[in-house]
């Protein structure tokens, strides 16, 4: 557990530094590049890819998973199967709750405000959708889900990570987020899944 805490702290510091650099030097130029593609197939494709991490879909998925996992656990005991289902649900649910709280706290203006009103930056507790850019909710959902899947099925780890990266990048092309929003969302999603795994498997994966 101490090793996981140390790795998380180091990852958090590295992520914070990268977020600062992106915010200062890359977020606006990359958002402007995405804006130049707004009437192209790239923009349409990005909006379609984003649906893979839709909030409503994941809410129903978590609810269904918790019911299935609980019923399986009650009927058969806490088996590896029920643990895996509960791990997936716990990972995504925690990431979503943390992300929703941080969006409110940071109040970062979304890219459309930059192009329509010249607004860029953070406005804590602004309390509206156009100031919920940081972190990216779609990104933290897909990264928590894909990281959980990779921990449950190690042979799918890299393909799952690839899916998460594509969906995260699509949020920038769709003009919904800046790259630093996506990076922070990825960090939250990965961290939630790793800590959920440590909670359910404190001594490592159990043998089936």
Tab-separated table of C-alpha atoms in Angstrom:
chain	number	residue	atom	x	y	z
A	1	UNK	CA	0.000	0.000	0.000
A	2	UNK	CA	2.857	2.380	0.832
A	3	UNK	CA	4.409	1.677	-2.570
A	4	UNK	CA	1.138	2.534	-4.305
A	5	UNK	CA	0.849	5.743	-2.277
A	6	UNK	CA	4.393	6.784	-3.208
A	7	UNK	CA	3.853	6.034	-6.894
A	8	UNK	CA	0.574	7.955	-6.812
A	9	UNK	CA	2.250	10.970	-5.201
A	10	UNK	CA	5.060	10.981	-7.779
A	11	UNK	CA	2.558	10.582	-10.623
A	12	UNK	CA	0.506	13.458	-9.187
A	13	UNK	CA	3.546	15.745	-9.120
A	14	UNK	CA	4.496	14.833	-12.688
A	15	UNK	CA	0.900	15.330	-13.829
A	16	UNK	CA	0.666	18.717	-12.113
A	17	UNK	CA	3.852	19.878	-13.839
A	18	UNK	CA	2.630	18.715	-17.252
A	19	UNK	CA	-0.751	20.382	-16.669
A	20	UNK	CA	1.001	23.663	-15.869
A	21	UNK	CA	3.136	23.453	-19.018
A	22	UNK	CA	0.150	22.569	-21.190
A	23	UNK	CA	-1.930	25.371	-19.710
A	24	UNK	CA	0.772	27.959	-20.299
A	25	UNK	CA	2.123	26.873	-23.670
A	26	UNK	CA	-0.003	24.277	-25.496
A	27	UNK	CA	-3.693	24.325	-24.564
A	28	UNK	CA	-4.655	27.410	-26.550
A	29	UNK	CA	-2.648	26.600	-29.719
A	30	UNK	CA	-3.999	23.049	-29.798
A	31	UNK	CA	-7.561	24.251	-29.177
A	32	UNK	CA	-7.165	26.721	-32.047
A	33	UNK	CA	-5.922	23.907	-34.280
A	34	UNK	CA	-8.982	21.844	-33.330
A	35	UNK	CA	-11.223	24.853	-33.988
A	36	UNK	CA	-9.825	25.076	-37.519
A	37	UNK	CA	-11.139	21.511	-38.081
A	38	UNK	CA	-14.646	22.179	-36.750
A	39	UNK	CA	-16.357	21.788	-40.164
A	40	UNK	CA	-14.451	18.675	-41.198
A	41	UNK	CA	-14.925	14.942	-40.862
A	42	UNK	CA	-12.349	14.949	-38.047
A	43	UNK	CA	-14.665	17.002	-35.859
A	44	UNK	CA	-17.664	14.783	-36.622
A	45	UNK	CA	-15.626	11.643	-35.931
A	46	UNK	CA	-14.409	13.080	-32.623
A	47	UNK	CA	-17.983	13.768	-31.499
A	48	UNK	CA	-18.956	10.196	-32.386
A	49	UNK	CA	-15.973	8.686	-30.557
A	50	UNK	CA	-16.865	10.685	-27.455
A	51	UNK	CA	-20.095	8.720	-27.172
A	52	UNK	CA	-18.033	5.737	-26.011
A	53	UNK	CA	-17.698	7.494	-22.643
A	54	UNK	CA	-21.191	8.964	-22.387
A	55	UNK	CA	-22.187	9.888	-18.815
A	56	UNK	CA	-25.660	8.339	-18.948
A	57	UNK	CA	-24.350	5.089	-20.446
A	58	UNK	CA	-21.758	4.684	-17.708
A	59	UNK	CA	-24.277	5.567	-14.997
A	60	UNK	CA	-26.557	2.729	-16.125
A	61	UNK	CA	-23.540	0.421	-16.575
A	62	UNK	CA	-22.396	1.036	-13.005
A	63	UNK	CA	-25.898	0.528	-11.616
A	64	UNK	CA	-26.333	-2.734	-13.513
A	65	UNK	CA	-22.859	-3.923	-12.549
A	66	UNK	CA	-23.424	-3.251	-8.853
A	67	UNK	CA	-26.671	-5.236	-8.920
A	68	UNK	CA	-25.104	-8.144	-10.819
A	69	UNK	CA	-21.992	-8.157	-8.636
A	70	UNK	CA	-23.994	-7.997	-5.415
A	71	UNK	CA	-26.372	-10.772	-6.460
A	72	UNK	CA	-23.496	-12.971	-7.582
A	73	UNK	CA	-21.687	-12.307	-4.301
A	74	UNK	CA	-24.758	-13.158	-2.242
A	75	UNK	CA	-25.420	-16.346	-4.181
A	76	UNK	CA	-21.889	-17.664	-4.651
A	77	UNK	CA	-19.805	-15.764	-2.136
A	78	UNK	CA	-17.256	-13.096	-3.025
A	79	UNK	CA	-15.712	-14.913	-5.991
A	80	UNK	CA	-13.111	-13.536	-8.387
A	81	UNK	CA	-15.922	-12.843	-10.838
A	82	UNK	CA	-17.975	-10.757	-8.427
A	83	UNK	CA	-14.841	-8.946	-7.241
A	84	UNK	CA	-13.985	-8.041	-10.835
A	85	UNK	CA	-17.454	-6.657	-11.490
A	86	UNK	CA	-17.388	-4.658	-8.263
A	87	UNK	CA	-13.873	-3.421	-9.019
A	88	UNK	CA	-14.950	-2.107	-12.405
A	89	UNK	CA	-17.970	-0.323	-10.909
A	90	UNK	CA	-16.039	1.092	-7.960
A	91	UNK	CA	-13.286	2.388	-10.245
A	92	UNK	CA	-15.629	4.280	-12.561
A	93	UNK	CA	-17.982	5.491	-9.823
A	94	UNK	CA	-15.157	6.936	-7.725
A	95	UNK	CA	-13.588	8.627	-10.743
A	96	UNK	CA	-16.944	10.168	-11.695
A	97	UNK	CA	-17.632	11.467	-8.184
A	98	UNK	CA	-14.165	12.967	-7.832
A	99	UNK	CA	-14.333	14.484	-11.301
A	100	UNK	CA	-17.744	16.071	-10.745
A	101	UNK	CA	-16.561	17.683	-7.501
A	102	UNK	CA	-13.347	19.014	-9.059
A	103	UNK	CA	-15.170	20.450	-12.076
A	104	UNK	CA	-17.171	22.609	-9.682
A	105	UNK	CA	-14.149	23.608	-7.619
A	106	UNK	CA	-11.887	24.605	-10.526
A	107	UNK	CA	-14.522	26.136	-12.793
A	108	UNK	CA	-12.379	26.100	-15.903
A	109	UNK	CA	-13.897	27.722	-18.990
A	110	UNK	CA	-14.463	25.357	-21.908
A	111	UNK	CA	-12.914	26.048	-25.346
A	112	UNK	CA	-16.134	27.476	-26.866
A	113	UNK	CA	-15.876	30.417	-24.444
A	114	UNK	CA	-12.428	31.177	-25.798
A	115	UNK	CA	-13.695	31.403	-29.356
A	116	UNK	CA	-16.940	33.253	-28.658
A	117	UNK	CA	-15.974	35.569	-25.776
A	118	UNK	CA	-12.196	35.348	-25.437
A	119	UNK	CA	-12.520	33.765	-21.991
A	120	UNK	CA	-9.669	31.485	-20.912
A	121	UNK	CA	-8.741	30.217	-17.479
A	122	UNK	CA	-10.203	29.150	-14.161
A	123	UNK	CA	-13.224	30.636	-12.405
A	124	UNK	CA	-13.715	28.602	-9.195
A	125	UNK	CA	-17.288	27.702	-8.266
A	126	UNK	CA	-18.682	29.328	-11.435
A	127	UNK	CA	-21.390	26.670	-11.371
A	128	UNK	CA	-22.369	26.136	-14.995
A	129	UNK	CA	-21.660	23.650	-17.775
A	130	UNK	CA	-19.398	25.997	-19.735
A	131	UNK	CA	-17.098	26.193	-16.712
A	132	UNK	CA	-16.867	22.427	-16.132
A	133	UNK	CA	-13.871	21.764	-18.371
A	134	UNK	CA	-11.283	20.600	-15.811
A	135	UNK	CA	-11.006	17.612	-15.580
A	136	UNK	CA	-12.534	15.936	-18.625
A	137	UNK	CA	-15.399	13.715	-17.459
A	138	UNK	CA	-15.424	11.581	-20.595
A	139	UNK	CA	-11.702	10.989	-20.231
A	140	UNK	CA	-11.789	9.978	-16.577
A	141	UNK	CA	-14.693	7.622	-17.263
A	142	UNK	CA	-12.997	5.837	-20.149
A	143	UNK	CA	-9.594	5.688	-18.426
A	144	UNK	CA	-11.035	4.305	-15.191
A	145	UNK	CA	-13.017	1.709	-17.150
A	146	UNK	CA	-10.144	0.689	-19.422
A	147	UNK	CA	-7.602	0.617	-16.596
A	148	UNK	CA	-9.950	-1.598	-14.588
A	149	UNK	CA	-10.390	-3.851	-17.619
A	150	UNK	CA	-6.625	-4.041	-18.077
A	151	UNK	CA	-6.128	-5.053	-14.456
A	152	UNK	CA	-8.828	-7.707	-14.679
A	153	UNK	CA	-7.675	-9.016	-18.084
A	154	UNK	CA	-3.961	-8.189	-18.432
A	155	UNK	CA	-3.813	-9.374	-22.058
A	156	UNK	CA	-6.206	-6.524	-22.949
A	157	UNK	CA	-4.222	-3.860	-21.100
A	158	UNK	CA	-2.605	-2.167	-24.086
A	159	UNK	CA	-5.601	-2.332	-26.448
A	160	UNK	CA	-7.757	-0.912	-23.640
A	161	UNK	CA	-5.264	1.895	-23.066
A	162	UNK	CA	-5.324	2.631	-26.792
A	163	UNK	CA	-9.116	2.968	-26.702
A	164	UNK	CA	-8.875	5.346	-23.743
A	165	UNK	CA	-6.254	7.502	-25.468
A	166	UNK	CA	-8.357	7.799	-28.623
A	167	UNK	CA	-11.477	8.793	-26.690
A	168	UNK	CA	-9.499	11.291	-24.608
A	169	UNK	CA	-8.003	12.889	-27.721
A	170	UNK	CA	-11.451	13.086	-29.289
A	171	UNK	CA	-12.545	15.482	-26.547
A	172	UNK	CA	-10.004	18.036	-27.741
A	173	UNK	CA	-10.988	17.625	-31.385
A	174	UNK	CA	-14.651	17.904	-30.403
A	175	UNK	CA	-13.839	21.315	-28.836
A	176	UNK	CA	-15.119	20.214	-25.441
A	177	UNK	CA	-11.806	20.244	-23.556
A	178	UNK	CA	-8.211	21.385	-23.556
A	179	UNK	CA	-5.353	18.833	-23.535
A	180	UNK	CA	-4.599	19.525	-19.858
A	181	UNK	CA	-8.232	18.683	-19.007
A	182	UNK	CA	-7.770	15.346	-20.731
A	183	UNK	CA	-4.469	14.681	-18.949
A	184	UNK	CA	-6.029	15.378	-15.549
A	185	UNK	CA	-9.011	13.178	-16.401
A	186	UNK	CA	-6.668	10.343	-17.386
A	187	UNK	CA	-4.768	10.674	-14.107
A	188	UNK	CA	-7.976	10.542	-12.052
A	189	UNK	CA	-9.309	7.552	-13.987
A	190	UNK	CA	-6.114	5.528	-13.733
A	191	UNK	CA	-5.617	6.381	-10.058
A	192	UNK	CA	-9.202	5.454	-9.151
A	193	UNK	CA	-8.885	2.062	-10.851
A	194	UNK	CA	-5.499	1.284	-9.281
A	195	UNK	CA	-6.631	2.183	-5.768
A	196	UNK	CA	-9.888	0.281	-6.165
A	197	UNK	CA	-7.810	-2.749	-7.161
A	198	UNK	CA	-5.593	-2.348	-4.097
A	199	UNK	CA	-8.700	-2.117	-1.907
A	200	UNK	CA	-10.267	-5.303	-3.276
A	201	UNK	CA	-6.971	-7.182	-3.692
A	202	UNK	CA	-4.754	-5.934	-0.847
A	203	UNK	CA	-2.518	-9.022	-1.116
A	204	UNK	CA	-2.518	-9.368	-4.878
A	205	UNK	CA	-4.780	-11.219	-7.257
A	206	UNK	CA	-6.399	-14.287	-5.763
A	207	UNK	CA	-6.125	-17.588	-7.532
A	208	UNK	CA	-9.296	-18.727	-9.237
